[in-house]
Structures are given as C-alpha cells and as structure tokens.
Coordinates of C-alpha atoms and ligand atoms in Angstrom, one line a residue:
X1 CA -48.4 226.7 -26.3
X2 CA -47.2 228.7 -29.6
X3 CA -50.6 230.3 -29.6
X4 CA -50.6 232.2 -26.4
X5 CA -47.4 233.3 -27.4
X6 CA -47.0 237.2 -27.7
X7 CA -44.2 239.5 -28.2
X8 CA -45.3 240.7 -24.9
X9 CA -43.2 237.8 -23.4
X10 CA -40.2 238.2 -25.1
X11 CA -39.5 240.8 -22.1
X12 CA -37.7 239.0 -20.4
X13 CA -34.9 239.8 -22.6
X14 CA -34.6 243.2 -21.4
X15 CA -33.5 245.2 -24.3
X16 CA -30.7 242.2 -25.1
X17 CA -30.4 241.8 -28.4
X18 CA -27.3 239.9 -29.0
X19 CA -28.1 240.0 -33.1
X20 CA -28.1 243.6 -33.0
X21 CA -24.1 243.8 -33.8
X22 CA -24.4 241.0 -36.3
X23 CA -26.6 242.5 -38.7
X24 CA -24.5 244.7 -41.0
X25 CA -20.8 243.2 -42.6
X26 CA -19.3 247.0 -41.5
X27 CA -20.9 246.2 -37.5
X28 CA -19.7 242.5 -37.7
X29 CA -16.2 243.2 -38.6
X30 CA -16.2 246.1 -35.6
X31 CA -17.2 243.6 -33.3
X32 CA -14.4 240.7 -34.2
X33 CA -12.5 239.7 -31.7
X34 CA -9.4 238.0 -34.1
X35 CA -6.9 238.6 -37.1
X36 CA -5.4 236.1 -39.1
X37 CA -2.4 237.9 -40.5
X38 CA 0.3 236.6 -43.0
X39 CA 2.5 236.9 -40.2
X40 CA 1.0 234.6 -38.2
X41 CA 1.1 231.3 -40.3
X42 CA 4.4 229.0 -40.7
X43 CA 4.8 227.1 -43.5
X44 CA 6.5 223.4 -43.7
X45 CA 8.0 223.1 -47.3
X46 CA 9.6 218.9 -47.5
X47 CA 12.8 219.2 -49.1
X48 CA 14.2 216.4 -51.7
X49 CA 17.8 216.0 -53.3
X50 CA 18.1 216.9 -57.1
X51 CA 17.8 220.2 -58.9
X52 CA 14.6 221.5 -60.0
X53 CA 12.5 218.4 -59.1
X54 CA 9.9 218.2 -57.2
X55 CA 7.1 215.1 -56.0
X56 CA 3.8 214.3 -55.3
X57 CA 2.8 213.2 -52.1
X58 CA -0.3 211.1 -52.7
X59 CA -1.8 211.5 -49.2
X60 CA -1.5 215.4 -49.2
X61 CA -2.7 216.5 -52.8
X62 CA -1.4 220.0 -53.6
X63 CA 1.8 219.9 -51.4
X64 CA 5.4 218.8 -53.2
X65 CA 8.5 217.7 -52.2
X66 CA 10.6 220.4 -54.0
X67 CA 14.7 220.1 -55.0
X68 CA 17.1 222.4 -52.6
X69 CA 17.0 225.9 -55.7
X70 CA 12.5 225.2 -55.4
X71 CA 13.4 225.9 -52.2
X72 CA 14.7 228.5 -52.3
X73 CA 12.2 230.1 -54.7
X74 CA 9.2 229.0 -52.2
X75 CA 10.9 230.7 -50.1
X76 CA 11.0 234.4 -51.8
X77 CA 7.3 234.0 -53.0
X78 CA 7.1 233.2 -49.2
X79 CA 8.8 236.4 -47.8
X80 CA 7.1 238.5 -50.7
X81 CA 3.9 237.2 -49.7
X82 CA 4.1 238.2 -45.6
X83 CA 5.2 234.2 -44.3
X84 CA 7.6 235.4 -41.3
X85 CA 9.3 231.3 -41.4
X86 CA 9.5 228.4 -42.8
X87 CA 10.0 225.1 -41.4
X88 CA 12.1 222.8 -43.2
X89 CA 11.4 218.5 -42.5
X90 CA 14.0 216.5 -45.2
X91 CA 12.5 213.2 -47.3
X92 CA 16.7 211.7 -46.2
X93 CA 17.4 209.2 -49.6
X94 CA 17.3 205.9 -48.6
X95 CA 21.0 205.1 -48.8
X96 CA 21.6 207.4 -46.0
X97 CA 18.8 206.1 -43.8
X98 CA 20.7 204.1 -40.7
X99 CA 20.3 202.2 -37.5
X100 CA 21.8 204.9 -35.6
X101 CA 20.8 207.8 -37.8
X102 CA 24.3 209.3 -38.4
X103 CA 22.9 211.6 -41.3
X104 CA 21.4 213.8 -38.7
X105 CA 24.6 215.5 -37.6
X106 CA 25.9 215.4 -41.3
X107 CA 27.0 219.1 -42.1
X108 CA 26.5 218.6 -44.9
X109 CA 23.0 216.4 -45.4
X110 CA 19.7 217.2 -47.3
X111 CA 18.5 219.4 -44.1
X112 CA 21.7 221.7 -43.9
X113 CA 22.1 222.1 -47.3
X114 CA 18.5 224.0 -47.8
X115 CA 19.2 225.7 -44.4
X116 CA 21.9 227.3 -45.9
X117 CA 20.7 228.3 -49.6
X118 CA 17.9 229.0 -48.6
X119 CA 19.6 231.7 -45.5
X120 CA 21.6 232.9 -48.4
X121 CA 19.0 234.0 -50.6
X122 CA 16.4 235.3 -48.8
X123 CA 18.2 236.6 -44.9
X124 CA 14.9 237.8 -44.2
X125 CA 12.9 234.9 -44.0
X126 CA 12.9 233.0 -40.4
X127 CA 14.5 229.0 -40.9
X128 CA 12.6 226.9 -38.3
X129 CA 15.2 223.5 -39.0
X130 CA 12.9 219.9 -37.4
X131 CA 15.5 218.1 -35.0
X132 CA 14.0 214.4 -35.2
X133 CA 15.6 211.0 -36.1
X134 CA 12.8 210.0 -37.9
X135 CA 14.0 211.3 -41.1
X136 CA 17.4 209.7 -40.3
X137 CA 16.7 206.3 -38.9
X138 CA 16.1 203.0 -40.5
X139 CA 13.3 201.9 -38.1
X140 CA 11.1 205.8 -38.5
X141 CA 11.5 206.0 -34.9
X142 CA 12.2 209.6 -33.5
X143 CA 14.3 208.2 -31.0
X144 CA 17.4 205.5 -31.8
X145 CA 15.7 201.8 -31.5
X146 CA 18.1 199.0 -29.1
X147 CA 15.9 195.8 -28.4
X148 CA 12.6 197.5 -29.1
X149 CA 13.2 199.4 -27.2
X150 CA 13.5 204.0 -28.0
X151 CA 16.1 204.9 -26.2
X152 CA 16.2 208.1 -24.1
X153 CA 19.1 209.8 -23.3
X154 CA 21.6 208.0 -26.7
X155 CA 19.2 209.4 -28.9
X156 CA 19.1 213.5 -26.8
X157 CA 23.3 212.9 -27.4
X158 CA 21.9 212.1 -31.5
X159 CA 20.2 215.3 -31.3
X160 CA 22.3 217.5 -29.9
X161 CA 24.5 217.0 -32.5
X162 CA 22.1 217.7 -35.3
X163 CA 20.7 220.7 -33.6
X164 CA 24.1 222.1 -33.8
X165 CA 24.9 221.1 -37.5
X166 CA 21.6 222.4 -38.3
X167 CA 22.8 225.6 -36.3
X168 CA 25.9 226.3 -38.0
X169 CA 24.0 225.7 -41.9
X170 CA 21.4 229.0 -40.7
X171 CA 18.7 227.2 -38.9
X172 CA 17.5 230.7 -36.7
X173 CA 15.2 228.1 -34.9
X174 CA 15.3 224.4 -33.9
X175 CA 12.4 222.9 -33.4
X176 CA 12.5 219.5 -31.8
X177 CA 10.2 217.5 -32.1
X178 CA 10.6 214.0 -30.8
X179 CA 9.1 213.9 -27.2
X180 CA 11.9 212.8 -25.7
X181 CA 12.5 213.8 -21.7
X182 CA 15.2 216.4 -21.4
X183 CA 15.9 217.3 -24.4
X184 CA 15.5 221.0 -24.3
X185 CA 17.5 221.0 -21.9
X186 CA 20.3 219.4 -23.7
X187 CA 20.6 221.8 -26.7
X188 CA 19.8 224.6 -25.3
X189 CA 23.7 223.8 -23.6
X190 CA 24.7 222.4 -26.2
X191 CA 23.8 225.2 -28.6
X192 CA 25.4 227.9 -26.0
X193 CA 28.8 225.8 -25.7
X194 CA 29.0 226.1 -29.7
X195 CA 28.1 230.4 -29.4
X196 CA 24.7 229.6 -30.4
X197 CA 23.3 231.1 -27.4
X198 CA 20.3 233.6 -30.3
X199 CA 19.4 230.4 -31.5
X200 CA 16.0 230.1 -30.1
X201 CA 14.1 226.8 -29.4
X202 CA 10.9 226.2 -30.7
X203 CA 9.4 222.9 -29.3
X204 CA 7.3 220.4 -29.6
X205 CA 6.4 220.5 -26.0
X206 CA 2.4 218.5 -26.0
X207 CA 2.8 216.8 -29.2
X208 CA 0.8 213.4 -28.9
X209 CA 1.1 210.2 -30.5
X210 CA -1.6 210.9 -33.7
X211 CA -3.2 209.6 -36.6
X212 CA -2.5 212.8 -38.4
X213 CA 0.4 211.8 -39.0
X214 CA 0.4 209.7 -41.8
X215 CA 0.6 211.8 -45.1
X216 CA 3.3 213.8 -43.8
X217 CA 4.9 210.0 -42.9
X218 CA 4.4 209.0 -46.4
X219 CA 5.8 213.0 -47.7
X220 CA 9.2 212.2 -45.3
X221 CA 9.8 208.6 -46.8
X222 CA 9.4 207.4 -43.2
X223 CA 6.4 205.7 -42.9
X224 CA 6.8 202.5 -44.8
X225 CA 9.6 201.7 -41.9
X226 CA 7.5 202.5 -39.5
X227 CA 7.0 199.0 -36.9
X228 CA 4.4 199.7 -34.1
X229 CA 4.5 203.4 -33.0
X230 CA 4.7 206.1 -31.0
X231 CA 2.9 205.7 -27.8
X232 CA 6.5 204.9 -25.8
X233 CA 7.3 208.7 -26.4
X234 CA 4.4 210.7 -27.4
X235 CA 1.5 211.4 -25.5
X236 CA -1.8 209.8 -25.3
X237 CA -4.4 211.4 -26.7
X238 CA -6.7 210.5 -23.8
X239 CA -4.8 212.8 -21.6
X240 CA -4.5 216.7 -21.0
X241 CA -3.4 217.7 -17.8
X242 CA 0.2 216.1 -19.1
X243 CA 0.1 218.0 -22.0
X244 CA 0.5 221.0 -18.9
X245 CA 3.5 219.2 -17.2
X246 CA 5.5 218.4 -20.8
X247 CA 5.0 222.7 -21.8
X248 CA 6.1 223.7 -17.8
X249 CA 9.3 221.0 -18.0
X250 CA 10.7 222.2 -21.7
X251 CA 9.8 226.6 -21.0
X252 CA 12.2 225.8 -17.4
X253 CA 15.0 223.5 -19.6
X254 CA 14.9 226.5 -21.9
X255 CA 12.1 226.6 -24.6
X256 CA 11.4 230.2 -25.8
X257 CA 8.1 229.1 -27.9
X258 CA 6.0 225.3 -27.6
X259 CA 4.1 223.8 -29.7
X260 CA 0.8 222.2 -29.4
X261 CA 0.3 219.0 -32.5
X262 CA -2.3 217.6 -34.1
X263 CA -4.0 221.4 -33.9
X264 CA -8.0 221.0 -34.6
X265 CA -8.3 218.0 -32.1
X266 CA -6.3 219.7 -29.7
X267 CA -7.5 222.9 -29.6
X268 CA -8.3 222.3 -25.8
X269 CA -4.5 222.1 -25.2
X270 CA -3.6 225.5 -26.7
X271 CA -6.1 227.0 -24.7
X272 CA -4.9 225.8 -20.9
X273 CA -1.7 226.4 -22.8
X274 CA -2.5 229.9 -23.2
X275 CA -3.9 229.9 -20.4
X276 CA -1.2 228.1 -17.9
X277 CA 1.7 229.7 -19.6
X278 CA 3.5 233.2 -20.8
X279 CA 5.3 231.8 -23.8
X280 CA 5.0 231.9 -27.6
X281 CA 1.9 229.0 -28.2
X282 CA 2.3 227.7 -32.1
X283 CA -0.5 224.9 -33.5
X284 CA 0.3 222.1 -35.8
X285 CA -2.1 222.3 -38.6
X286 CA -1.0 218.6 -39.3
X287 CA -0.5 216.7 -42.3
X288 CA -3.9 214.5 -41.2
X289 CA -5.5 217.9 -41.1
X290 CA -5.0 218.9 -44.5
X291 CA -5.8 216.1 -46.1
X292 CA -9.3 215.9 -44.2
X293 CA -10.2 219.4 -46.1
X294 CA -8.9 218.9 -49.3
X295 CA -10.3 215.5 -50.1
X296 CA -13.3 216.2 -48.3
X297 CA -13.7 219.4 -50.9
X298 CA -12.6 217.3 -53.7
X299 CA -15.8 215.3 -52.7
X300 CA -18.1 218.5 -53.0
X301 CA -18.4 218.1 -49.0
X302 CA -17.0 221.1 -47.8
X303 CA -16.0 224.5 -49.2
X304 CA -12.3 224.8 -48.9
X305 CA -11.9 228.1 -49.3
X306 CA -14.5 228.6 -46.3
X307 CA -13.1 225.5 -44.7
X308 CA -9.1 226.8 -44.5
X309 CA -10.2 230.3 -43.2
X310 CA -12.2 228.8 -40.2
X311 CA -9.7 226.0 -39.5
X312 CA -7.2 228.6 -39.2
X313 CA -8.9 231.4 -37.1
X314 CA -9.8 228.4 -34.9
X315 CA -6.5 228.0 -34.0
X316 CA -6.1 231.7 -33.0
X317 CA -9.4 232.3 -30.9
X318 CA -7.9 229.6 -28.9
X319 CA -4.5 231.4 -27.7
X320 CA -2.6 230.6 -30.3
X321 CA 0.4 232.9 -31.6
X322 CA 0.5 231.6 -35.2
X323 CA -0.2 227.5 -37.0
X324 CA 2.6 225.9 -38.9
X325 CA -0.3 225.3 -42.1
X326 CA 0.6 223.8 -45.6
X327 CA -1.8 226.5 -46.2
X328 CA 0.4 229.1 -45.4
X329 CA 1.3 230.9 -49.0
X330 CA -2.2 230.4 -50.6
X331 CA -3.8 231.9 -47.5
X332 CA -1.2 234.4 -46.6
X333 CA -1.6 235.6 -50.3
X334 CA -5.1 235.8 -50.1
X335 CA -5.2 237.7 -46.6
X336 CA -2.2 240.5 -48.6
X337 CA -4.9 241.1 -51.6
Ligands
LIG1 C1 8.1 214.0 -36.8 C2 7.0 214.5 -37.0 C3 6.0 214.3 -37.6 C4 5.2 215.6 -37.6 C5 6.0 216.7 -37.8 N1 7.9 216.2 -36.8 C6 5.3 213.0 -37.4 C7 5.8 212.3 -36.6 O1 5.9 212.3 -35.9 O2 5.8 210.7 -36.9 C8 4.0 215.2 -38.2 C9 3.9 216.5 -38.9 C10 2.0 215.9 -40.0 O3 1.8 215.4 -40.4 O4 2.5 217.0 -41.3 N2 10.0 214.4 -37.0

C-alpha cells in the first residue's frame, strides 16, 4: 500500500491544511478560542477556629485550613491577584456539631465570623457562603436525619435560617450545596423577607453523589462521621437528563447562577447546561480532582502546571463562566504575570 502512495493522492485535501494555523505560537494565539483569566477563578477556603492557625489536610497536599485572621490575609492576596470571589467552608469544632445542626444558624458561628472579618477588611472581594448542614451536623449528612431518613422540608427550614445569618454577616452570595428539593425557593423567599434582596443565590443545581468529595470531607471534618452515603439527595452519576430538570427547577425558584459538580468528569453536563440555559454556569473542580493532580504530579506521572492549566481551560471550553478551584490563587498569580 505505502509504496503506491504519492503526493498526488493528497488532492482530496483540496488545499485544506488545518495544521497551517498551528505552526507558530503567534498563530496559535490568534485562533485560540478560550482564554482563562483570574476573573474566572473562585477560591474555596476552609476555616478553623484560633489565631494565626493553619492545619494540613492529608488528602489535599498544599491546601491548609486557616483561622479567620489568616483567611483575611488570604482574601487580600486573592483580591490582589484578581480573583473575584471566595467560597468559604467552616470546619466546625466537634462539640458544636449536633443532630439538629443548630450551629448552622448561630449568628456568631465560625462561618459568620469569617464572613464579617473578611467583609470589613477586604470589602471588594465577593463572599460565597456554603449553605449545607453537613458542616454542622453530627451525622455528616447535608440534611436532618430521622430514623435513617434524610428529611427534606425540615432541612430547608434550617438552611433558610442559616442563609439569613450568613447574609447578615456579609455573604454576597449564598450557595446551597445540599440538593434538597425546594431549597432555592425557600431561601430566596426568606432572604427577600428579611431585606436581603441583593444577596445572590448560586445553586449547586447539578450535584452528583460522588466519591470525588472524599478529601473535602476530611477538610471540613465530616467524613469520619458520615454513615451511609448521599445518594437519596445527590444525583446518580449515570444520569444527565435529570441534571437539566434540576437546573430548570432551581432557575425557576430564583437561582441567579448554577453550578455543576464535580467538574472534569462532568463536563458533558456543563456543556448541556450551557446549551440549554441562559444563566451563568460555574463548575467545581472538587477536592478529589485536586488530589488526583497533586498526587499524580508528586509521583512524576504528570507535569503539574500543565495539568492544572489544561484542566481549567477544559472547563471554559465546555461553557463554564467560572471555576471553583483550589488552584485559584496560584493560577491567578501566574496569569497576572
Ligand atoms: C457539602 C459540600 C461538599 C462539597 C462542597 N459542599 C461535599 C459533599 O457534598 O459531601 C465538596 C467540595 C469538594 O469536594 O471540593 N456541603
């Protein structure tokens, strides 16, 4: 076969040579379709009690839990690097976790103190507060539990109260990450009723029951408590049409923006969301995805920096308006150089 091949046989190309535009860096830059900027990056922070305190997270090398004063410093660094917003997650002290998750609506809880400290020191960065009960409950579930059942409507009542104390403390965006039915509508109604009609809701609308959250649960201290799994509320990873129903419901209930989570294994969902809905869409490069890159790079299997940049571009290419990523500060600084 090969010996009969000659240049003439390339006529079928008809002059089309797609490699032409890839020959040089300037040309690749001209045809590049997606651009990553610091404004695309949202940085999640884990908050702990104490002063000048940081603790390591074994399954997330390079990420530390920070006391409130260090969160303020981190917020300054993020603002200076062009990051538009932070997403806060508290590691609530054990003795404050309870079956009814009442700490979630304590106006002086760790989350609220972090929100107000950052808001007053760095007023020009957006603050996203996670609204979910797993950070406050003794069961590690995102909902109240009765006889092994995750209660929907009772959970929403607690979440709405939690969103109010967060808004009062300075949250600009509340982000329900639980997947109970109706929580966006309930939170919107309660926020409006209390005069917080300018507080946005970023809904974790298409959130899957995923093994990729493992390291996060170590970070917030809920993992060792969790009995069972979250499959009666978070979505089945086999489904995609269902994600569109979840997103549609949340938009109808008043979500200002929606999130798909996890990220990289769910880019098809990001793309379907982008094609079907006209709201800002965020994707979460979750803790397990972070860990995969870090551990693979540490083992010499991947070029760490290139893996980070490639994965973040993939989110944008799929249609995400922004990405929650533990790499945010590092990447924003690199991009700003
Ligand atoms: C739940 C919540 C989780 C994450 C964010 N909010 C974990 C879960 O649903 O069990 C995971 C984020 C990550 O893995 O980085 N409140």
